[in-house]
Amino acid sequence: MNVAVRIDDLDRDILNALMTDARVPYAEMAKRFNVSPATVHVRVEKMRASQIITGTEVIVNPKLLGYDVCCFIGINLYAARDYHSALEKLNQLDEVVEAYYTTGAYNIFVKLMCHSIEELQHVLINKLQAIKEVQSTETLISLQNPINRNVKP
Amino acid sequence: MNVAVRIDDLDRDILNALMTDARVPYAEMAKRFNVSPATVHVRVEKMRASQIITGTEVIVNPKLLGYDVCCFIGINLYAARDYHSALEKLNQLDEVVEAYYTTGAYNIFVKLMCHSIEELQHVLINKLQAIKEVQSTETLISLQNPINRNVKP
DNA sequence: CATGAAAATGCGAAGGG
DNA sequence: CCCTTCGCATTTTCATG
């Protein structure tokens, strides 16, 4: 099992800053938190080494790339044991951006991004429901995403 | 309405690289894509200006910060019109990391991160269900998140 | 944890195809 | 018009105290 890594207030401050903007200069954080740039550097390296920080990425606006439709889909399999093979096939669909193994009403829960409702329909019928392990699906269309943030360190 | 912005293959390549690692040097991308570093710079600036790229962030491992429980919660309101006031209250809960306005079975759909099942129970009862606009909730616990990526540019 | 210097990177002007 | 070359400014990185 994973266990939480100990981090202090300075780590937390740095992490918060980097979670808002991964390219803030160390010197700026240093000034803000009253330490030297090198100290910031050391802390970031430590958090990288301990895998608290696993990478960086640019934040893109999916709408401007033409992805207008976002939805969640609950998937039921004929047999729960087919989880792995179903997942492998889901992984090959670019439209599937997130997948969760869940308890409760569904076996797998996925988040899907499409260019249009027509594409969603196509993906649902010809890709998702074409997976032989899939028994049924339930779709939840998102019209808006008013909250989207990270956990508080 | 938003409309997709025109980007060419080079933009797409750069975007892909930056979506994997926001700190890859321009010079390296330049070599990889056979253009000059300055061109990469110009393209990135263009995509920033057109809001395709809205920022950068470090990717953190929530488990190592102690967030062991991830779940989705479908929320039903007494009245759909209370959406805004309910959302405002949800926004004040740090545990709520995403919220979606959805069609179908629920009025609001949220993603929640907690330190433990006990904390989840506490948040559910004392925070979420304490919101007066909330009629009922349905919880979906995620045990694993095998796919988590971005849309393909 | 700070200092300071060396190396790497980002940035933008000016000119060429 | 887009791309490149080039030089300066900023930032990262690391050895040392």
XYZ file of N, CA and C in Angstrom, chain A:
459
model
N 0.826 -1.212 0.000
C 0.000 0.000 0.000
C 0.865 1.270 0.000
N 0.403 2.272 -0.678
C 1.076 3.560 -0.623
C 0.814 4.226 0.697
N 1.784 5.022 1.106
C 1.595 5.747 2.339
C 1.982 7.202 2.085
N 1.293 8.094 2.727
C 1.537 9.514 2.498
C 2.979 9.876 2.842
N 3.578 10.724 2.009
C 4.936 11.175 2.244
C 4.898 12.438 3.100
N 5.848 12.533 4.011
C 5.885 13.720 4.874
C 6.358 14.940 4.095
N 5.590 15.979 4.095
C 6.061 17.231 3.518
C 5.767 18.372 4.487
N 6.620 19.381 4.483
C 6.426 20.497 5.421
C 5.754 21.679 4.719
N 5.611 22.770 5.456
C 4.872 23.906 4.921
C 5.513 24.477 3.663
N 6.848 24.502 3.648
C 7.530 25.033 2.475
C 7.237 24.164 1.248
N 7.347 22.841 1.435
C 6.994 21.930 0.340
C 5.578 22.206 -0.146
N 4.694 22.351 0.803
C 3.284 22.575 0.490
C 3.106 23.868 -0.310
N 3.789 24.921 0.123
C 3.706 26.197 -0.594
C 4.219 26.052 -2.021
N 5.363 25.400 -2.141
C 5.957 25.214 -3.466
C 5.020 24.398 -4.352
N 4.493 23.326 -3.777
C 3.591 22.465 -4.518
C 2.366 23.243 -4.990
N 1.821 24.026 -4.108
C 0.673 24.845 -4.474
C 0.999 25.764 -5.640
N 2.146 26.383 -5.571
C 2.548 27.294 -6.644
C 2.694 26.537 -7.957
N 3.320 25.383 -7.900
C 3.570 24.620 -9.125
C 2.308 23.990 -9.684
N 1.332 23.761 -8.807
C 0.079 23.194 -9.277
C -0.760 24.253 -9.985
N -0.428 25.509 -9.733
C -1.114 26.595 -10.429
C -0.374 26.956 -11.709
N 0.947 26.867 -11.651
C 1.775 27.205 -12.801
C 3.109 26.486 -12.668
N 3.283 25.477 -13.513
C 4.488 24.641 -13.404
C 5.743 25.378 -13.815
N 5.615 26.587 -14.357
C 6.801 27.288 -14.851
C 7.133 28.529 -14.046
N 6.595 28.683 -12.866
C 7.036 29.829 -12.046
C 8.511 29.647 -11.752
N 9.286 30.702 -11.951
C 10.725 30.625 -11.678
C 10.990 30.323 -10.211
N 12.024 29.513 -9.976
C 12.398 29.199 -8.599
C 12.696 30.479 -7.830
N 13.302 31.440 -8.517
C 13.671 32.694 -7.851
C 12.429 33.415 -7.325
N 11.341 33.322 -8.086
C 10.129 34.017 -7.643
C 9.533 33.330 -6.416
N 9.480 31.996 -6.468
C 8.989 31.270 -5.290
C 9.898 31.555 -4.101
N 11.199 31.612 -4.363
C 12.172 31.855 -3.297
C 11.860 33.165 -2.590
N 11.629 34.211 -3.389
C 11.312 35.513 -2.805
C 10.025 35.415 -1.993
N 9.022 34.779 -2.602
C 7.703 34.701 -1.974
C 7.766 33.967 -0.634
N 8.590 32.936 -0.572
C 8.608 32.098 0.633
C 9.828 32.340 1.507
N 10.590 33.384 1.171
C 11.748 33.780 1.980
C 12.805 32.698 2.145
N 13.166 32.070 1.051
C 14.293 31.142 1.036
C 15.097 31.436 -0.235
N 16.178 30.697 -0.426
C 16.981 30.912 -1.632
C 16.434 30.054 -2.773
N 16.716 30.481 -4.004
C 16.278 29.701 -5.156
C 16.784 28.262 -5.095
N 17.989 28.088 -4.576
C 18.547 26.739 -4.511
C 17.729 25.842 -3.588
N 17.237 26.413 -2.526
C 16.408 25.635 -1.603
C 15.133 25.168 -2.297
N 14.545 26.071 -3.045
C 13.353 25.684 -3.801
C 13.705 24.526 -4.724
N 14.854 24.675 -5.372
C 15.304 23.636 -6.291
C 15.422 22.281 -5.586
N 16.064 22.291 -4.426
C 16.247 21.055 -3.660
C 14.892 20.441 -3.292
N 13.956 21.264 -2.849
C 12.644 20.750 -2.446
C 11.903 20.132 -3.623
N 11.972 20.801 -4.749
C 11.289 20.266 -5.931
C 11.902 18.924 -6.313
N 13.235 18.860 -6.280
C 13.903 17.600 -6.619
C 13.491 16.488 -5.662
N 13.382 16.841 -4.394
C 12.960 15.852 -3.390
C 11.563 15.342 -3.705
N 10.667 16.242 -4.054
C 9.290 15.830 -4.330
C 9.203 15.050 -5.638
N 10.111 15.339 -6.543
C 10.181 14.527 -7.760
C 10.661 13.120 -7.416
N 11.713 13.075 -6.606
C 12.299 11.782 -6.254
C 11.291 10.905 -5.513
N 10.490 11.519 -4.648
C 9.531 10.736 -3.871
C 8.235 10.501 -4.644
N 8.205 10.954 -5.900
C 7.050 10.704 -6.773
C 5.796 11.473 -6.385
N 5.944 12.440 -5.485
C 4.794 13.307 -5.227
C 4.516 14.101 -6.493
N 5.592 14.604 -7.089
C 5.491 15.242 -8.396
C 5.920 14.218 -9.432
N 5.014 13.917 -10.350
C 5.361 12.882 -11.334
C 5.594 13.469 -12.720
N 5.383 14.756 -12.878
C 5.609 15.346 -14.188
C 4.974 16.713 -14.296
N 4.984 17.245 -15.502
C 4.327 18.529 -15.754
C 3.544 18.404 -17.052
N 2.568 19.271 -17.225
C 1.823 19.261 -18.485
C 1.201 20.615 -18.736
N 0.981 20.918 -19.999
C 0.241 22.137 -20.305
C -1.244 21.840 -20.160
N -1.987 22.841 -19.785
C -3.438 22.716 -19.697
C -4.020 23.207 -21.013
N -4.788 22.351 -21.667
C -5.363 22.751 -22.945
C -6.868 22.926 -22.798
N -7.423 23.743 -23.661
C -8.862 23.961 -23.702
C -9.452 23.019 -24.748
N -10.103 21.937 -24.313
C -10.597 20.930 -25.265
C -11.584 21.520 -26.267
N -12.373 22.495 -25.834
C -13.361 23.103 -26.733
C -12.684 23.717 -27.950
N -11.551 24.371 -27.711
C -10.862 25.018 -28.830
C -10.191 24.010 -29.748
N -10.098 22.775 -29.298
C -9.601 21.712 -30.176
C -10.770 20.987 -30.833
N -11.968 21.485 -30.574
C -13.147 20.910 -31.215
C -13.869 19.862 -30.394
N -13.408 19.628 -29.173
C -14.081 18.644 -28.323
C -15.210 19.332 -27.560
N -16.392 19.241 -28.113
C -17.522 19.961 -27.541
C -18.351 19.104 -26.601
N -18.204 17.787 -26.696
C -19.050 16.897 -25.913
C -18.231 16.132 -24.885
N -18.668 16.234 -23.642
C -18.028 15.511 -22.549
C -19.090 14.684 -21.848
N -18.811 13.409 -21.620
C -19.800 12.622 -20.899
C -19.166 11.514 -20.071
N -19.934 11.017 -19.150
C -19.516 9.885 -18.333
C -20.362 8.690 -18.726
N -19.735 7.532 -18.737
C -20.467 6.332 -19.123
C -20.218 5.219 -18.116
N -21.293 4.739 -17.538
C -21.203 3.586 -16.659
C -21.323 2.327 -17.498
N -20.386 1.413 -17.322
C -20.365 0.204 -18.143
C -20.601 -1.034 -17.283
N -21.504 -1.863 -17.728
C -21.690 -3.160 -17.081
C -21.165 -4.252 -17.981
N -20.396 -5.150 -17.408
C -19.860 -6.284 -18.166
C -20.729 -7.503 -17.922
N -20.658 -8.431 -18.863
C -21.356 -9.700 -18.635
C -20.751 -10.397 -17.424
N -19.412 -10.344 -17.350
C -18.722 -10.988 -16.232
C -17.686 -10.028 -15.673
N -17.707 -9.817 -14.363
C -16.775 -8.896 -13.723
C -15.330 -9.289 -14.011
N -15.098 -10.572 -14.218
C -13.725 -11.047 -14.440
C -13.159 -10.578 -15.775
N -14.010 -10.069 -16.667
C -13.532 -9.588 -17.963
C -13.003 -8.156 -17.897
N -12.881 -7.679 -16.694
C -12.424 -6.308 -16.474
C -11.172 -5.967 -17.276
N -10.146 -6.812 -17.168
C -8.877 -6.482 -17.810
C -8.953 -6.440 -19.335
N -9.605 -7.418 -19.911
C -9.658 -7.425 -21.374
C -10.540 -6.292 -21.883
N -11.583 -5.965 -21.145
C -12.435 -4.844 -21.550
C -11.641 -3.544 -21.472
N -10.883 -3.417 -20.403
C -10.105 -2.197 -20.198
C -9.089 -1.993 -21.311
N -8.478 -3.094 -21.708
C -7.485 -3.028 -22.777
C -8.105 -2.451 -24.040
N -9.328 -2.866 -24.332
C -9.994 -2.356 -25.529
C -10.407 -0.901 -25.351
N -10.842 -0.552 -24.158
C -11.201 0.841 -23.889
C -9.980 1.741 -24.057
N -8.843 1.209 -23.651
C -7.603 1.981 -23.699
C -7.207 2.342 -25.120
N -7.708 1.585 -26.060
C -7.375 1.852 -27.456
C -8.288 2.904 -28.078
N -9.301 3.318 -27.375
C -10.186 4.359 -27.887
C -9.689 5.721 -27.411
N -9.290 6.562 -28.356
C -8.789 7.881 -27.991
C -9.841 8.715 -27.264
N -11.099 8.425 -27.544
C -12.173 9.209 -26.928
C -12.287 8.959 -25.428
N -11.827 7.820 -24.980
C -11.854 7.498 -23.549
C -10.658 8.161 -22.883
N -10.910 9.183 -22.090
C -9.792 9.891 -21.458
C -9.561 9.473 -20.015
N -10.578 8.912 -19.378
C -10.393 8.409 -18.019
C -11.186 7.122 -17.852
N -10.688 6.225 -17.037
C -11.440 5.018 -16.713
C -11.231 4.698 -15.245
N -12.290 4.227 -14.607
C -12.249 3.891 -13.186
C -12.852 2.516 -12.976
N -12.219 1.778 -12.111
C -12.785 0.510 -11.678
C -13.584 0.832 -10.428
N -14.874 0.579 -10.480
C -15.718 1.060 -9.392
C -16.545 -0.032 -8.732
N -16.960 0.261 -7.510
C -17.921 -0.588 -6.824
C -19.307 -0.046 -7.148
N -20.302 -0.847 -6.911
C -21.658 -0.334 -7.054
C -22.289 -0.661 -8.375
N -23.038 0.289 -8.898
C -23.894 0.053 -10.050
C -23.173 -0.394 -11.317
N -21.905 0.034 -11.490
C -21.202 -0.295 -12.729
C -19.898 -1.035 -12.450
N -19.420 -1.748 -13.471
C -18.114 -2.384 -13.348
C -16.997 -1.401 -13.669
N -17.214 -0.670 -14.744
C -16.221 0.318 -15.174
C -16.946 1.631 -15.422
N -16.256 2.704 -15.105
C -16.834 4.015 -15.293
C -15.828 4.820 -16.107
N -16.261 5.386 -17.228
C -15.306 6.110 -18.059
C -15.755 7.530 -18.342
N -14.782 8.363 -18.616
C -15.057 9.719 -19.087
C -14.678 9.768 -20.551
N -15.536 10.374 -21.333
C -15.389 10.370 -22.780
C -15.432 11.793 -23.323
N -14.578 12.086 -24.295
C -14.625 13.397 -24.953
C -14.798 13.179 -26.454
N -15.768 13.901 -27.042
C -16.041 13.773 -28.467
C -16.182 15.140 -29.118
N -16.124 15.121 -30.451
C -16.268 16.371 -31.186
C -17.722 16.799 -31.324
N -18.625 15.842 -31.285
C -20.040 16.188 -31.501
C -20.921 15.068 -30.962
N -22.193 15.352 -30.879
C -23.155 14.345 -30.434
C -23.194 13.176 -31.418
N -23.027 13.516 -32.706
C -23.012 12.454 -33.716
C -21.835 11.511 -33.467
N -20.709 12.088 -33.173
C -19.534 11.256 -32.905
C -19.747 10.429 -31.650
N -20.367 11.034 -30.649
C -20.652 10.285 -29.417
C -21.500 9.058 -29.717
N -22.527 9.284 -30.517
C -23.410 8.178 -30.879
C -22.631 7.091 -31.606
N -21.779 7.516 -32.505
C -20.962 6.566 -33.261
C -20.031 5.780 -32.339
N -19.368 6.482 -31.437
C -18.440 5.826 -30.510
C -19.184 4.846 -29.617
N -20.341 5.275 -29.141
C -21.136 4.423 -28.265
C -21.523 3.122 -28.946
N -22.107 3.267 -30.123
C -22.649 2.095 -30.810
C -21.566 1.240 -31.444
N -20.660 1.895 -32.177
C -19.706 1.121 -32.964
C -18.398 0.802 -32.248
N -18.131 1.492 -31.160
C -16.872 1.203 -30.473
C -17.108 0.617 -29.090
N -17.815 1.347 -28.250
C -18.008 0.882 -26.878
C -18.867 -0.368 -26.809
N -20.052 -0.263 -27.376
C -20.983 -1.392 -27.264
C -20.581 -2.545 -28.191
N -19.574 -2.277 -29.037
C -19.072 -3.353 -29.886
C -18.085 -4.241 -29.134
N -17.627 -3.770 -27.992
C -16.718 -4.595 -27.187
C -17.518 -5.758 -26.615
N -17.060 -6.974 -26.873
C -17.915 -8.132 -26.594
C -18.132 -8.366 -25.099
N -17.218 -7.871 -24.249
C -17.398 -8.037 -22.809
C -18.480 -7.110 -22.247
N -18.852 -6.090 -23.023
C -19.785 -5.079 -22.534
C -21.225 -5.556 -22.659
N -21.918 -5.524 -21.517
C -23.318 -5.923 -21.545
C -24.222 -4.720 -21.804
N -24.009 -3.663 -21.023
C -24.838 -2.468 -21.190
C -24.078 -1.231 -20.743
N -24.571 -0.088 -21.200
C -23.942 1.178 -20.809
C -25.007 2.183 -20.423
N -24.582 3.138 -19.610
C -25.495 4.204 -19.205
C -24.747 5.517 -19.339
N -25.318 6.437 -20.078
C -24.588 7.660 -20.410
C -25.113 8.865 -19.653
N -24.170 9.680 -19.226
C -24.460 10.894 -18.476
C -23.771 12.026 -19.198
N -24.533 12.882 -19.827
C -23.901 13.949 -20.603
C -23.663 15.176 -19.737
N -22.446 15.701 -19.838
C -22.093 16.898 -19.072
C -22.235 18.128 -19.946
N -22.989 19.093 -19.470
C -23.202 20.307 -20.251
C -22.261 21.417 -19.829
N -21.633 21.217 -18.682
C -20.816 22.278 -18.122
C -19.910 21.666 -17.074
N -18.749 22.274 -16.891
C -17.792 21.754 -15.926
C -17.308 22.897 -15.041
N -18.184 23.343 -14.149
C -17.889 24.565 -13.393
C -16.771 24.429 -12.372
N -16.476 23.217 -11.917
C -15.361 23.048 -10.975
C -14.390 22.033 -11.543
N -13.123 22.397 -11.574
C -12.090 21.481 -12.071
C -10.761 21.901 -11.467
N -10.361 21.209 -10.430
C -9.138 21.622 -9.735
C -8.470 20.411 -9.127
N -7.370 20.674 -8.438
C -6.618 19.602 -7.832
C -6.922 19.492 -6.347
N -6.490 18.396 -5.761
C -6.594 18.270 -4.309
C -5.698 19.308 -3.656
N -6.028 19.658 -2.445
C -5.212 20.620 -1.690
C -4.069 19.853 -1.040
N -2.808 20.256 -1.310
C -1.687 19.546 -0.688
C -1.687 19.780 0.819
